[in-house]
Coordinates of C-alpha atoms in Angstrom, one line a residue:
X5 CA 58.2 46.9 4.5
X6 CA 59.6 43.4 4.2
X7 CA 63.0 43.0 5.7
X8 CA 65.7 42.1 3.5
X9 CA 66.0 38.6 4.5
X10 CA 62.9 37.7 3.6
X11 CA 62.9 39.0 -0.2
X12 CA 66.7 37.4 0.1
X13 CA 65.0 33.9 1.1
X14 CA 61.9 33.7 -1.2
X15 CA 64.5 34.3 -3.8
X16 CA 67.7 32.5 -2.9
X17 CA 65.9 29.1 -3.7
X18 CA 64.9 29.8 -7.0
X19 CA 68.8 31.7 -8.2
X20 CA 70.5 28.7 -7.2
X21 CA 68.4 25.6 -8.8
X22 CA 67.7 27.5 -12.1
X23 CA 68.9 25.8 -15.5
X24 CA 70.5 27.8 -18.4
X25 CA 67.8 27.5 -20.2
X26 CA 65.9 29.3 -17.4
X27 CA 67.7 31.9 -17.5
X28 CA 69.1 32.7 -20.8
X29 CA 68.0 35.9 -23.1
X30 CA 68.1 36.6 -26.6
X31 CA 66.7 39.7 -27.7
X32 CA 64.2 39.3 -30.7
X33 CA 66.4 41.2 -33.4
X34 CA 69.4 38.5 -33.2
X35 CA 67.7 35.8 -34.2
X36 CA 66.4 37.5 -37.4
X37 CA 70.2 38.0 -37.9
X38 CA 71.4 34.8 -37.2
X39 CA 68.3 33.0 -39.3
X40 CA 69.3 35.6 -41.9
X41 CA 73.0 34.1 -42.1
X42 CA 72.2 30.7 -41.6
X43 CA 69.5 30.9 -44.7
X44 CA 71.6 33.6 -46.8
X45 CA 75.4 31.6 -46.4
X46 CA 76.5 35.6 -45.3
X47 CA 79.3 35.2 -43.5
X48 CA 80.1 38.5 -42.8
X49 CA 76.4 39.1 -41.9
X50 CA 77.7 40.2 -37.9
X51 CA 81.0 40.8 -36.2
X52 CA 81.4 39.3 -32.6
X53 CA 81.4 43.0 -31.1
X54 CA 78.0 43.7 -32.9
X55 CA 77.0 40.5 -31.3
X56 CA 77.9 41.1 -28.1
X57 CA 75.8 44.2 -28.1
X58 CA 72.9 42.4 -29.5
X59 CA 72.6 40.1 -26.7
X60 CA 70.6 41.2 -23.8
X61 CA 70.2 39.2 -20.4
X62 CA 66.8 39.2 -19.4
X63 CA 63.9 36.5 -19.1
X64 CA 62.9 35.8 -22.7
X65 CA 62.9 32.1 -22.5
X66 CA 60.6 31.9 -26.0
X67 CA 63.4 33.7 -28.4
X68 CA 66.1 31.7 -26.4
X69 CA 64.3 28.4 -27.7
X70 CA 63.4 29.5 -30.6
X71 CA 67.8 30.5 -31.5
X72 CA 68.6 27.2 -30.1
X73 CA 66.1 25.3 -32.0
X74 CA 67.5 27.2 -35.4
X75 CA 70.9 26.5 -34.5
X76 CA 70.3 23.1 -34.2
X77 CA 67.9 22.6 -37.2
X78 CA 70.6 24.3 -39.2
X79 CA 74.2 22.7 -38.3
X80 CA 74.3 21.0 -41.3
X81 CA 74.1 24.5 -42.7
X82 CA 76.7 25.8 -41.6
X83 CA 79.4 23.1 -41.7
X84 CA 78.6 23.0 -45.3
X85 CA 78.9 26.9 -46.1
X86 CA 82.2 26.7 -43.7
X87 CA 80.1 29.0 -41.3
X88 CA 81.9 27.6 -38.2
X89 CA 83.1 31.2 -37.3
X90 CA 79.4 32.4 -37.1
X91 CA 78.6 29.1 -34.8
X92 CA 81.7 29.3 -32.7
X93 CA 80.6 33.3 -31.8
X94 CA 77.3 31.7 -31.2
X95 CA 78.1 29.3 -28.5
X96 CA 80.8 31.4 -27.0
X97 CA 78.4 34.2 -26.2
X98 CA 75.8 31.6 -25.2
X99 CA 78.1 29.9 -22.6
X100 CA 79.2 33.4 -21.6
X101 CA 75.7 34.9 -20.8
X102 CA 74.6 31.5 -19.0
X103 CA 78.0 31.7 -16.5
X104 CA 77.3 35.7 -16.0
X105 CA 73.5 34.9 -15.0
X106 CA 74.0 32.3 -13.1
X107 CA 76.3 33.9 -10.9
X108 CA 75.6 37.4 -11.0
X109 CA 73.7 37.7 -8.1
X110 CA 73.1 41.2 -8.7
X111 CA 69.2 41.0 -9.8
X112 CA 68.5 39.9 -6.6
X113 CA 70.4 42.6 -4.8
X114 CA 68.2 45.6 -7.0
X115 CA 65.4 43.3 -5.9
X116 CA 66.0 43.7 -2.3
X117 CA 67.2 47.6 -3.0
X118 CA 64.5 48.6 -4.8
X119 CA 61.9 47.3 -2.5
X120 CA 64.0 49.2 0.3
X121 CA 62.7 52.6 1.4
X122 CA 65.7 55.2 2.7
X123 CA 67.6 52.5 3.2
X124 CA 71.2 53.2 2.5
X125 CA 73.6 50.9 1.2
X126 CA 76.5 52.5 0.4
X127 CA 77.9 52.6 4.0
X128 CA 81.5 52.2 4.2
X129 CA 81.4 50.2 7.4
X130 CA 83.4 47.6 9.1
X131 CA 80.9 44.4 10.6
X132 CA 81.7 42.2 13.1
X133 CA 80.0 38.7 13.3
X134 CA 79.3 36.1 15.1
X135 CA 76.2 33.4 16.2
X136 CA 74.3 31.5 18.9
X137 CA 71.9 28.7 18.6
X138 CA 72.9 27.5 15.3
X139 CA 71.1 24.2 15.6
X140 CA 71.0 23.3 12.2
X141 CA 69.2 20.3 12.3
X142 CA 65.6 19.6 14.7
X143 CA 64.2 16.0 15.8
X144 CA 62.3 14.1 18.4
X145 CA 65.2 12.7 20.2
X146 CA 64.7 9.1 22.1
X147 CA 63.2 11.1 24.9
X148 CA 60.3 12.2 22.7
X149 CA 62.2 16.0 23.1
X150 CA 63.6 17.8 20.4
X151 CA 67.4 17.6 20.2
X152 CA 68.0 21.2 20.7
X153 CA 65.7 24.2 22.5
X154 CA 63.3 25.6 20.1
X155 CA 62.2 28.2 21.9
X156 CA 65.7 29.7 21.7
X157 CA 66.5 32.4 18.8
X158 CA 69.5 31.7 16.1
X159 CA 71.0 35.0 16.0
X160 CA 74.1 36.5 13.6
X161 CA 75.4 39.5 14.0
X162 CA 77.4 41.9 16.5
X163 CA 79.0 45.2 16.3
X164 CA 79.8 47.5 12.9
X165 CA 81.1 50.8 13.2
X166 CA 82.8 53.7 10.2
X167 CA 85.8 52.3 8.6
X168 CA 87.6 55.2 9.9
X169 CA 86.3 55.1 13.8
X170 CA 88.6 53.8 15.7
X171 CA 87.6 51.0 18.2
X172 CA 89.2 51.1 21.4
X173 CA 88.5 47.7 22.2
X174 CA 91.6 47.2 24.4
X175 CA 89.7 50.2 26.8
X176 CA 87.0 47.9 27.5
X177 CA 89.3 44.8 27.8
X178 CA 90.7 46.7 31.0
X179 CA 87.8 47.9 32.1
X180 CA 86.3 44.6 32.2
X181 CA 89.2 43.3 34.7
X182 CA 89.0 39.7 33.6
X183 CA 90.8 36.9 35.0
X184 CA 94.6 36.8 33.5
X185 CA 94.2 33.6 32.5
X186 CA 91.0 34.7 30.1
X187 CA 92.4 34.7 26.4
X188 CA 89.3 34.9 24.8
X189 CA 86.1 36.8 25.8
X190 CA 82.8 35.1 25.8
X191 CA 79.2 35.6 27.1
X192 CA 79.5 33.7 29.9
X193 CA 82.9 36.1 31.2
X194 CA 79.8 38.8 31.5
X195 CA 77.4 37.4 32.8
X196 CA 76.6 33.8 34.0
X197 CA 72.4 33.0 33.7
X198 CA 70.3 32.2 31.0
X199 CA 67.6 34.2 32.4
X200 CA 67.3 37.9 30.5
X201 CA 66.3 39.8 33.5
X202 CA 69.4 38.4 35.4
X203 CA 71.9 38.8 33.1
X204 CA 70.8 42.4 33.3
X205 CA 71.9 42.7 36.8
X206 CA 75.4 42.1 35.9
X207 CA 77.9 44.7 36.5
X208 CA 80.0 43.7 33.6
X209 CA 77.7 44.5 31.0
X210 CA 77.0 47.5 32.2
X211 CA 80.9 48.1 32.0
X212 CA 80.2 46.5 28.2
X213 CA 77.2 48.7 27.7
X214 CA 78.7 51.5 28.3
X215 CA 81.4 51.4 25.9
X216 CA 79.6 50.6 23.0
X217 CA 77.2 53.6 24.1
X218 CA 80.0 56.0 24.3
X219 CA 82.4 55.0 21.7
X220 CA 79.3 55.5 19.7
X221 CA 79.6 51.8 18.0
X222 CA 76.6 50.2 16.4
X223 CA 75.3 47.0 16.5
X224 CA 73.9 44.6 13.7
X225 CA 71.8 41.2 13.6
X226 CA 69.3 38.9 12.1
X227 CA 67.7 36.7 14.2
X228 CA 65.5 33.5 13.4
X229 CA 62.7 32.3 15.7
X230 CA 63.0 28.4 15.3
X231 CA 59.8 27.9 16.6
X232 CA 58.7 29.7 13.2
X233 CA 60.7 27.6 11.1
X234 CA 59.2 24.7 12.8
X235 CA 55.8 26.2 12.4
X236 CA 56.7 26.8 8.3
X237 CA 57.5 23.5 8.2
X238 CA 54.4 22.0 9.4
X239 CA 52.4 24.6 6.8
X240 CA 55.0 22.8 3.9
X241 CA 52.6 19.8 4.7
X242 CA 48.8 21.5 4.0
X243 CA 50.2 24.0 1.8
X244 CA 52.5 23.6 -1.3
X245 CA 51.1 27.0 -2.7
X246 CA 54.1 29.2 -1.0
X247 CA 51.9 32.5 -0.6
X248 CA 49.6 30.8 1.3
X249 CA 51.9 28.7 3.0
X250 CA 52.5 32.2 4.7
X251 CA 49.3 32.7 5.9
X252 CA 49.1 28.8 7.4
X253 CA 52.5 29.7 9.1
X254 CA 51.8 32.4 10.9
X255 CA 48.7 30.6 12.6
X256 CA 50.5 27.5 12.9
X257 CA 53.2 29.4 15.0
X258 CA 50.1 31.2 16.9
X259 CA 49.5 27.7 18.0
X260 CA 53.0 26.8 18.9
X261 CA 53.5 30.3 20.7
X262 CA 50.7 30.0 23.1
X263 CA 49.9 26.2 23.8
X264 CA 54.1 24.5 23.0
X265 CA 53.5 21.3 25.3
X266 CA 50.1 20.4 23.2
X267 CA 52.2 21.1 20.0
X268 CA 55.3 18.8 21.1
X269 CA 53.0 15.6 22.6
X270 CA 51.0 15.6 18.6
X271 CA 55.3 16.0 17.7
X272 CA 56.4 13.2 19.9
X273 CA 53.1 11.1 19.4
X274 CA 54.4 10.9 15.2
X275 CA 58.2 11.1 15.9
X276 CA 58.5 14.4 14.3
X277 CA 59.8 15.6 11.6
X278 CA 60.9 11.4 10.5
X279 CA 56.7 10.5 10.1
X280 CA 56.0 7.6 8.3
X281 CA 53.9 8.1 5.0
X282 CA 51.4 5.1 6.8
X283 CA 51.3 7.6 9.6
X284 CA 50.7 11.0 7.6
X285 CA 47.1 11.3 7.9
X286 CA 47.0 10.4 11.2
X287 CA 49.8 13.0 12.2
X288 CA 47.5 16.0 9.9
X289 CA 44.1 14.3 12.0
X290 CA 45.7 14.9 15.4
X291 CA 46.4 18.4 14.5
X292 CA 43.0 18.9 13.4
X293 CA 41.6 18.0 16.2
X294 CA 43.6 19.7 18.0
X295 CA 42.7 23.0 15.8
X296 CA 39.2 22.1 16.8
X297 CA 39.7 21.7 20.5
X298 CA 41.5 25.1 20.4
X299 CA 38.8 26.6 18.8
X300 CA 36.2 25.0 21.0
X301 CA 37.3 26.0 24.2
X302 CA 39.1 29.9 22.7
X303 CA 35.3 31.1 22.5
X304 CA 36.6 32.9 19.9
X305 CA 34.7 36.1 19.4
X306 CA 37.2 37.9 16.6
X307 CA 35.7 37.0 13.1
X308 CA 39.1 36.8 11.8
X309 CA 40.2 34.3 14.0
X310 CA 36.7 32.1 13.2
X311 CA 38.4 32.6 9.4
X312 CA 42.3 31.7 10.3
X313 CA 41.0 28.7 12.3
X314 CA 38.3 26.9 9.4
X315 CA 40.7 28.0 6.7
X316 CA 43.3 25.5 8.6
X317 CA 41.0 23.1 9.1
X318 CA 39.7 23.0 5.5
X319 CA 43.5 22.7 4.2
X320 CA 43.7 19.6 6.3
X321 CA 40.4 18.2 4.9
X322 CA 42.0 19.0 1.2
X323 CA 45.5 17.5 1.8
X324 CA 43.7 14.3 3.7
X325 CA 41.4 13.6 0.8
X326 CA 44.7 14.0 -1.7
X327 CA 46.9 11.5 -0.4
X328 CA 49.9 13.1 -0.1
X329 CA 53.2 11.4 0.2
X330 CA 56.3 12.9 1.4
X331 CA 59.4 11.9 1.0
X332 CA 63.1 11.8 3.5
X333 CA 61.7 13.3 6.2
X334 CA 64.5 12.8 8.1
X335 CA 64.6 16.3 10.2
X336 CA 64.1 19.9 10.2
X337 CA 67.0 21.6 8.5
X338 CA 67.3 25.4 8.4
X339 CA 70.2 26.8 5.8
X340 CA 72.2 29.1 8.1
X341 CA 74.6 30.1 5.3
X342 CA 72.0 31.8 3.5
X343 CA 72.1 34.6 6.6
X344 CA 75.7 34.8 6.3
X345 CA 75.6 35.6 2.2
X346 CA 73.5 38.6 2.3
X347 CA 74.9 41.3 4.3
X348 CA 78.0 41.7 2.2
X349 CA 75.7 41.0 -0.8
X350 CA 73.9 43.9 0.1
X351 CA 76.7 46.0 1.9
X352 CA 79.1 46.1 -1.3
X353 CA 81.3 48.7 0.2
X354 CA 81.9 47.7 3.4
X355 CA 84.0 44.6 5.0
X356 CA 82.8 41.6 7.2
X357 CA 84.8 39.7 9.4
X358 CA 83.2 36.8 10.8
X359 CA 84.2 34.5 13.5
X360 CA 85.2 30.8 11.9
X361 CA 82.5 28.2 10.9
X362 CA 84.1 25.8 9.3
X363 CA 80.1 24.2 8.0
X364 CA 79.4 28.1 6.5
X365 CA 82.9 28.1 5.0
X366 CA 82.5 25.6 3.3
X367 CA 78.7 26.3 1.9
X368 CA 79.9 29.6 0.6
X369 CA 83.3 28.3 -1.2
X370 CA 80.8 26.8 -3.3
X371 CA 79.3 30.2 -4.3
X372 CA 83.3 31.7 -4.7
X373 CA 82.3 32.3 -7.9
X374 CA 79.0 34.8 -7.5
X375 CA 79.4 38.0 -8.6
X376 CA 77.8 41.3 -9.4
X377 CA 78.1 43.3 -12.4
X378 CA 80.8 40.8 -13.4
X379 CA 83.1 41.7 -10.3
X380 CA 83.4 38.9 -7.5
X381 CA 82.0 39.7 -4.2
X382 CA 85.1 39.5 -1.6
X383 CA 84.2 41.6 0.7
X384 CA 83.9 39.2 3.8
X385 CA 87.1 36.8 5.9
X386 CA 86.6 34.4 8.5
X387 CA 89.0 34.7 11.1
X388 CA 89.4 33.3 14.8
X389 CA 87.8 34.8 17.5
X390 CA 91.0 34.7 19.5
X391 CA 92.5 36.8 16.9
X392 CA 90.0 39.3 17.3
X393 CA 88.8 41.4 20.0
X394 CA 85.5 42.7 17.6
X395 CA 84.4 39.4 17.2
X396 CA 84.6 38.5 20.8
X397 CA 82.4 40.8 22.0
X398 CA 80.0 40.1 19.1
X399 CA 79.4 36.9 20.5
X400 CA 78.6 38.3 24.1
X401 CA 76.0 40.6 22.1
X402 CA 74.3 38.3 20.2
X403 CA 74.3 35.8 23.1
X404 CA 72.3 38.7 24.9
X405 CA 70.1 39.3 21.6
X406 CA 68.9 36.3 22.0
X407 CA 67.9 36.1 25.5
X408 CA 66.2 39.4 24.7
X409 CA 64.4 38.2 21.7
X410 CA 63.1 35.1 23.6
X411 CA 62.2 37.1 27.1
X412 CA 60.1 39.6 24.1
X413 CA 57.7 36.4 23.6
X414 CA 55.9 37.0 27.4
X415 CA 54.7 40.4 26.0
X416 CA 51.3 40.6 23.7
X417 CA 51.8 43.7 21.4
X418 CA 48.2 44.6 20.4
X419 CA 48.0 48.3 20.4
X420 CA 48.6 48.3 24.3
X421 CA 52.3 49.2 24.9
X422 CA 51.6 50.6 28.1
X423 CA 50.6 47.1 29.1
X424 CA 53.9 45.6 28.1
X425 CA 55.7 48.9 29.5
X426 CA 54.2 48.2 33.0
X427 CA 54.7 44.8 32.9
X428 CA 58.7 45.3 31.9
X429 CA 59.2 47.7 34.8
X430 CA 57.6 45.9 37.4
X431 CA 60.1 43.0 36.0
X432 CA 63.3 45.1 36.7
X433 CA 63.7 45.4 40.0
X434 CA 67.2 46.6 40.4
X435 CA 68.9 50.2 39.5
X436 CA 71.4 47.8 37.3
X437 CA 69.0 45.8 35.6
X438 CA 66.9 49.2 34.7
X439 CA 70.2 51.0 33.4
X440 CA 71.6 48.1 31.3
X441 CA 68.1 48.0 29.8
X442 CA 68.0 50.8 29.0
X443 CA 71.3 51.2 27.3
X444 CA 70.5 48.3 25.4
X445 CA 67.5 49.9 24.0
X446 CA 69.2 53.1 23.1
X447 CA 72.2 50.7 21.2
X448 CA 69.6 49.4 19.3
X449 CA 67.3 52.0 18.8
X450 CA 70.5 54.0 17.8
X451 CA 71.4 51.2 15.1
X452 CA 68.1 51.3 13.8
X453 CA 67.8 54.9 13.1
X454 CA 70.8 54.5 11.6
X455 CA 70.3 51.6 8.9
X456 CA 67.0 49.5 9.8
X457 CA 68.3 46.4 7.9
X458 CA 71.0 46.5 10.7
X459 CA 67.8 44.9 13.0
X460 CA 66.2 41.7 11.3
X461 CA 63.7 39.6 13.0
X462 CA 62.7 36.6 11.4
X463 CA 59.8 35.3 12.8
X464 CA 56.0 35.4 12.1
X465 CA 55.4 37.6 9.4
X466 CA 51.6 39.1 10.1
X467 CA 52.9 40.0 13.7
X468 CA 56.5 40.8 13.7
X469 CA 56.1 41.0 17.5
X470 CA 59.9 40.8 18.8
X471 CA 60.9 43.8 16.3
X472 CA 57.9 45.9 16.9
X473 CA 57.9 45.6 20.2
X474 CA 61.5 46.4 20.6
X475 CA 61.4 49.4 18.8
X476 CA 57.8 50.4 20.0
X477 CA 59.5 50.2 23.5
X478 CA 62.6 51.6 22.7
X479 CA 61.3 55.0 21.3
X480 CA 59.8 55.3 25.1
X481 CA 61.8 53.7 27.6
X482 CA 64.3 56.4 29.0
X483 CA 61.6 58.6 29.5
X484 CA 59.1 56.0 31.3
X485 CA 61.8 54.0 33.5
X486 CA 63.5 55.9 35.9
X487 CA 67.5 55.6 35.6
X488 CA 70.9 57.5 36.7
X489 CA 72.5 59.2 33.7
X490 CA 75.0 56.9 32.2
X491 CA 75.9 59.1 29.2
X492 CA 80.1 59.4 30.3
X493 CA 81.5 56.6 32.3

């Protein structure tokens, strides 16, 4: 099943740069009607309600030329025969129908619905939100780096629980005995590495943990792999066709995943993503060879992979023969606000408080006006994360989300689980580390079961190896890794 975010994506794009005449529909009958006036001098041939009822918004672009084209040949007509009321209905509804569709967003919520199996929407629910690694922009710094740590995961999200459940947030502020002086929870009040395993081994979470396990709150997120979007990026190059440009990212990213410092020198080598059009070829040639090399010393046995690797190849060949040009390639930029639109797009019932951004704010002020069924969507507040204790320890649990996400990437999913299984619990070597695991697992697991577009990876789509994994694991870990019971503090 595709995740929401990506049917939400490969149709975002398209919603916001269409023209009126895009997306304008006249059905068939009301052009009969108004030719019918227009030749016939009937004024009283329709009444604006009639109208109205005539009109239907679909995608029928060849009547809606075809009623704009008469209109036009025939405004002499109807100044002469004082038809103005006729033309002024005309335009009215016209203007009307073109300002519904272009901000009813509603076609692309059924979109998403209908291609959603047991997935229930109508949850009256209150989400909490908040984000790590929103890097917005990528480039090869002077240091022949990129600006920012690609290997890291943007992640939004936090905690949502029933609009009648209470919280009891202030319970685990106590329990969590922080510093007077700490007005404002963070990740780093928690626990103080970068490293997954160790931030595990903190007592506090556990203390965290805990509560969310036994108040019985959920959590919530979509995470984006950059290295994928760096990976898409590259495929933009070979690939303009956008269903294959799937294909080419996924094997572009297999690349990335298993060989980064090779990727990063052909990066630094071109000054990546700001290449020079002189430069282009050279920049597709490097990664050719590369492809080659790869291929060369793989021994590649898998026909498949004989397939994914000349199909690159060949795309290369057909793009360097072309002479494509590209234009301001200035750096990688990944549209963030797009992630923070479609939960309370989808989720009409429930509210969403999200920590302040002023950048997002100000990217969906210029949507205010979207709606659905006619009704704006105003569902969702920003608010400061001092103000509120929810949002605060959303950003401890996406900070962790993260960490997991990225420590997923040392583990291969093939059909071996037990592989990864034996691998994770040699990895925890503490009684801590093995219960906070675990009750992270059961958190999300629990989420899952109970909405799975609460848990949205965004990352290679043939693999989907972070979210698989996760749940694959997750369905097996409290009976494979041996823990104390933590079910009541």
């Amino acid at each position: 099943m595709k995740s929401f975010f990506e049917i939400w994506r490969n149709n975002i794009k398209e919603f916001l740069f269409r023209k009126p005449k895009e997306v304008l529909d006249i059905d068939s009958a009301i052009l009969a009607i108004l030719n019918d006036a227009v030749l016939k001098n009937r004024e009283d041939i329709i009444t604006q309600e009639e109208l109205i009822k005539k009109i239907e918004r679909s995608k029928k672009d060849r009547i809606k030329e075809l009623i704009i084209k008469s209109i036009g040949n025939k405004s002499d007509v109807l100044i002469k025969n004082n038809m103005s009321e006729i033309s002024s209905i005309i335009c009215a509804e016209y203007n009307r129908i073109v300002k519904l569709t272009i901000n009813d967003i509603g076609g692309i919520r059924s979109k998403i619905i209908n291609q959603s199996d047991k997935v229930d929407y109508s949850l009256k629910f209150r989400f909490y939100y908040d984000e790590t690694n929103n890097y917005r922009k990528f480039y090869i710094n002077d240091k022949g780096k990129f600006n920012q740590p690609i290997e890291n995961f943007f992640v939004l999200g936090g905690l949502c629980l029933d609009e009648k459940q209470k919280d009891n947030v202030e319970s685990l502020m106590s329990n969590l005995k922080l510093q007077k002086n700490v007005k404002e929870l963070k990740a780093h009040h928690v626990f103080k590495s970068q490293d997954f395993l160790e931030c595990l081994d903190a007592s506090k979470l556990n203390v965290l943990l805990r509560w969310i396990n036994n108040n019985r709150i959920l959590i919530h997120f979509v995470a984006v792999d950059h290295m994928f979007i760096l990976a898409s990026d590259i495929a933009d190059m070979i690939c303009a066709d956008e269903k294959e440009n799937v294909f080419y990212a996924d094997i572009i990213y297999g690349f990335i995943k298993k060989d980064r410092n090779s990727v990063f020198d052909i990066m630094s080598r071109f000054n990546y993503p700001q290449i020079q059009n002189s430069e282009l070829n050279a920049f597709l040639r490097a990664w050719k060879d590369y492809i080659l090399q790869c291929k060369k010393n793989n021994d590649i046995n898998k026909f498949a992979e004989k397939v994914f690797y000349d199909s690159v190849i060949e795309r290369i060949d057909t793009v360097l023969i072309s002479d494509v040009r590209f234009e301001n390639r200035d750096c990688i930029v990944e549209k963030y606000d797009i992630y923070y639109q479609i939960m309370p797009i989808l989720f009409l019932n429930s509210t969403h408080i999200f920590d302040e951004e002023l950048e997002i704010q100000e990217e969906l002020l210029k949507n205010a006006q979207w709606t659905i069924n006619e009704q704006k969507i105003n569902n969702y507040s920003f608010t400061n994360s001092v103000n509120s204790r929810m949002v605060q320890v959303s950003d401890v649990m996406v900070s962790l989300i993260s960490k997991l996400l990225k420590y997923t990437r040392e583990f291969e999913m093939g059909n071996r689980t037990d592989i990864s299984l034996s691998k994770l619990k040699s990895s925890l070597k503490t009684q801590m580390q093995r219960e906070n695991f675990c009750l992270l697992m059961k958190i999300i697991k629990n989420s899952y079961e109970k909405n799975q577009q609460f848990i949205c990876v965004h990352e290679c789509y043939t693999k989907r190896n972070a979210l698989n994994l996760l749940m694959r694991i997750s369905k097996i870990t409290e009976e494979n890794i041996v823990m104390e019971n933590y079910e009541n503090d």
